[in-house]
Coordinates of N, CA and C in Angstrom, one line a residue:
M1 N -58.4 116.6 46.8 CA -58.6 116.9 48.2 C -59.0 118.4 48.3
R2 N -60.0 118.6 49.1 CA -60.4 120.0 49.3 C -60.8 120.2 50.8
A3 N -60.4 121.3 51.3 CA -60.8 121.7 52.7 C -60.7 123.2 52.8
K4 N -61.7 123.8 53.5 CA -61.7 125.2 53.7 C -60.4 125.7 54.4
N5 N -59.9 126.8 53.9 CA -58.7 127.4 54.4 C -57.4 126.7 54.1
I6 N -57.5 125.7 53.3 CA -56.3 124.9 52.9 C -56.2 124.9 51.3
S7 N -55.0 125.3 50.8 CA -54.8 125.4 49.4 C -53.6 124.6 49.0
R8 N -53.6 124.1 47.8 CA -52.4 123.4 47.3 C -51.5 124.4 46.7
Y9 N -50.2 124.2 47.0 CA -49.1 125.1 46.4 C -48.1 124.2 45.8
T10 N -47.7 124.6 44.6 CA -46.6 124.0 43.9 C -45.7 125.1 43.3
Y11 N -44.5 125.2 43.7 CA -43.6 126.2 43.2 C -42.4 125.5 42.4
K12 N -42.4 125.7 41.1 CA -41.4 125.0 40.3 C -40.0 125.6 40.6
K13 N -39.9 127.0 40.8 CA -38.6 127.6 41.0 C -38.0 127.2 42.3
T14 N -38.7 126.9 43.3 CA -38.2 126.5 44.6 C -38.3 125.0 44.9
A15 N -39.0 124.3 44.0 CA -39.2 122.9 44.2 C -40.1 122.6 45.4
F16 N -40.9 123.5 45.8 CA -41.8 123.3 46.9 C -43.1 122.7 46.4
Q17 N -43.6 121.7 47.0 CA -44.9 121.1 46.8 C -45.5 120.8 48.1
G18 N -46.7 121.3 48.3 CA -47.4 121.0 49.6 C -48.7 121.8 49.7
W19 N -49.1 122.0 51.0 CA -50.3 122.6 51.3 C -50.1 123.8 52.2
R20 N -51.0 124.8 52.0 CA -50.9 126.1 52.8 C -52.2 126.2 53.6
L21 N -52.0 126.3 54.9 CA -53.1 126.6 55.8 C -53.1 128.1 56.1
A22 N -54.2 128.8 55.9 CA -54.3 130.2 56.2 C -55.6 130.5 56.9
L23 N -55.5 131.2 58.0 CA -56.6 131.6 58.8 C -56.5 133.0 59.2
R24 N -57.6 133.7 59.3 CA -57.6 135.1 59.7 C -58.8 135.4 60.6
R25 N -58.5 136.0 61.7 CA -59.5 136.3 62.7 C -59.2 137.6 63.3
Q26 N -60.1 138.5 63.4 CA -60.0 139.8 64.1 C -58.7 140.5 63.7
G27 N -58.3 140.5 62.5 CA -57.1 141.2 62.0 C -55.8 140.4 62.2
N28 N -55.9 139.2 62.8 CA -54.7 138.4 63.0 C -54.7 137.3 62.0
Q29 N -53.5 137.0 61.5 CA -53.4 136.0 60.4 C -52.4 134.9 60.9
F30 N -52.8 133.6 60.5 CA -52.0 132.5 60.7 C -51.8 131.8 59.4
V31 N -50.5 131.5 59.1 CA -50.2 130.8 57.8 C -49.1 129.8 58.1
K32 N -49.4 128.6 57.7 CA -48.4 127.5 57.8 C -48.4 126.6 56.6
Y33 N -47.2 126.3 56.1 CA -47.0 125.4 55.0 C -46.7 124.0 55.4
F34 N -47.2 123.0 54.7 CA -47.0 121.6 55.0 C -46.4 121.0 53.7
A35 N -45.1 120.8 53.7 CA -44.5 120.3 52.5 C -44.7 118.8 52.4
D36 N -45.0 118.3 51.2 CA -45.1 116.9 50.9 C -43.9 116.1 51.4
R37 N -42.7 116.7 51.1 CA -41.5 116.0 51.4 C -41.3 115.8 52.9
Q38 N -41.8 116.7 53.7 CA -41.7 116.7 55.2 C -42.6 115.6 55.7
Y39 N -43.7 115.4 55.1 CA -44.7 114.4 55.5 C -44.8 113.1 54.7
E40 N -43.8 112.9 53.9 CA -43.7 111.7 53.1 C -44.5 111.7 51.8
D41 N -45.7 112.3 51.8 CA -46.5 112.4 50.6 C -47.6 113.5 50.7
S42 N -48.2 113.8 49.7 CA -49.3 114.8 49.6 C -50.4 114.6 50.6
T43 N -50.8 113.3 50.7 CA -52.0 113.0 51.5 C -51.6 113.2 53.0
A44 N -50.5 112.8 53.4 CA -50.1 113.0 54.8 C -49.9 114.4 55.1
A45 N -49.4 115.2 54.2 CA -49.2 116.7 54.4 C -50.6 117.3 54.6
F46 N -51.5 116.9 53.7 CA -52.9 117.5 53.7 C -53.6 117.1 55.1
K47 N -53.4 115.9 55.5 CA -54.1 115.5 56.8 C -53.5 116.2 57.9
A48 N -52.2 116.5 57.9 CA -51.6 117.3 59.0 C -52.1 118.8 59.0
A49 N -52.3 119.3 57.8 CA -52.9 120.7 57.7 C -54.3 120.7 58.2
V50 N -55.1 119.7 57.8 CA -56.5 119.7 58.3 C -56.5 119.5 59.8
A51 N -55.7 118.6 60.4 CA -55.7 118.4 61.8 C -55.3 119.7 62.6
L52 N -54.3 120.4 62.1 CA -54.0 121.6 62.8 C -55.1 122.7 62.6
R53 N -55.6 122.8 61.5 CA -56.7 123.7 61.3 C -57.9 123.4 62.2
N54 N -58.3 122.2 62.3 CA -59.4 121.8 63.2 C -59.1 122.1 64.7
E55 N -57.8 121.9 65.1 CA -57.4 122.2 66.5 C -57.5 123.7 66.7
I56 N -57.0 124.5 65.8 CA -57.0 125.9 66.0 C -58.5 126.4 66.0
L57 N -59.3 125.9 65.1 CA -60.7 126.4 65.1 C -61.4 126.0 66.4
K58 N -61.1 124.8 66.9 CA -61.7 124.4 68.2 C -61.3 125.4 69.3
E59 N -60.1 125.8 69.3 CA -59.6 126.7 70.4 C -60.3 128.1 70.2
L60 N -60.4 128.5 68.9 CA -61.0 129.8 68.6 C -62.5 129.9 69.1
K61 N -63.2 128.7 69.1 CA -64.6 128.7 69.5 C -64.8 128.8 71.0
K62 N -63.7 128.6 71.8 CA -63.9 128.7 73.2 C -64.2 130.2 73.6
K63 N -65.0 130.3 74.6 CA -65.4 131.6 75.1 C -64.2 132.4 75.5
G64 N -64.1 133.7 75.0 CA -63.0 134.5 75.4 C -61.7 134.3 74.7
A65 N -61.7 133.4 73.7 CA -60.5 133.1 72.9 C -60.0 134.3 72.2
E66 N -58.7 134.6 72.3 CA -58.1 135.7 71.5 C -57.3 135.1 70.4
P67 N -57.7 135.4 69.1 CA -57.0 134.8 68.0 C -55.5 135.0 68.0
A68 N -54.9 136.1 68.4 CA -53.5 136.3 68.5 C -52.9 135.3 69.4
R69 N -53.5 135.0 70.5 CA -52.9 134.0 71.5 C -53.1 132.6 71.0
V70 N -54.2 132.3 70.3 CA -54.4 131.0 69.8 C -53.4 130.7 68.7
F71 N -53.2 131.6 67.8 CA -52.2 131.5 66.7 C -50.8 131.3 67.3
A72 N -50.5 132.1 68.3 CA -49.1 132.1 68.9 C -48.9 130.7 69.5
A73 N -50.0 130.2 70.2 CA -49.9 128.8 70.8 C -49.7 127.8 69.8
A74 N -50.3 127.9 68.6 CA -50.2 126.9 67.5 C -48.8 127.0 67.0
N75 N -48.2 128.2 66.8 CA -46.8 128.3 66.4 C -45.9 127.7 67.4
E76 N -46.1 127.9 68.6 CA -45.2 127.3 69.7 C -45.3 125.8 69.6
L77 N -46.5 125.2 69.5 CA -46.6 123.8 69.4 C -45.9 123.2 68.2
I78 N -46.0 123.9 67.1 CA -45.3 123.4 65.9 C -43.7 123.5 66.1
E79 N -43.3 124.5 66.7 CA -41.8 124.7 67.0 C -41.3 123.6 68.0
Q80 N -42.1 123.3 69.0 CA -41.7 122.3 70.0 C -41.6 121.0 69.3
Q81 N -42.6 120.6 68.5 CA -42.6 119.3 67.8 C -41.4 119.2 66.9
R82 N -41.1 120.3 66.2 CA -40.0 120.4 65.2 C -38.7 120.1 65.9
R83 N -38.5 120.8 67.1 CA -37.3 120.6 67.9 C -37.2 119.2 68.4
Q84 N -38.3 118.5 68.8 CA -38.2 117.2 69.3 C -38.0 116.1 68.3
T85 N -38.7 116.3 67.2 CA -38.6 115.2 66.2 C -38.1 115.6 64.8
N86 N -37.9 116.9 64.7 CA -37.5 117.4 63.4 C -38.6 117.2 62.3
K87 N -39.8 116.9 62.8 CA -41.0 116.7 61.9 C -42.2 117.1 62.7
V88 N -43.1 117.9 62.1 CA -44.4 118.3 62.7 C -45.4 117.2 62.5
D89 N -46.0 116.6 63.5 CA -47.0 115.6 63.4 C -48.2 115.9 64.3
I90 N -49.2 116.6 63.8 CA -50.3 117.0 64.5 C -51.4 115.9 64.6
G91 N -51.6 115.2 63.6 CA -52.7 114.3 63.5 C -52.4 112.9 63.7

C-alpha cells in the first residue's frame, strides 16, 4: 500500500506497527500515527490515515484556509472521537 504523506512504521523496541501521516504547510506540521492494533489490522489503519489526510487536504484547499487552524481542528476531531469511542474512525 502506498499513499503520499503516509509511511509505514514498525518499531520492534516498542512493539508499534502502523502508519504515520505527516503533512507540512507554511511552516506548520501535522503528524498522526495509526496503530494496526487500534484499527484491527494494517489495512484498516491505512484506510483511516488516507481518509484523514484527504479530509485535511480538502480543508486546506479552501480559500483563506490557515494550516495551523486546519491542523488544530483535525487534532480536536481526533480527540473528540477518541473520548467518545476510545477509537478514531475517520473513514
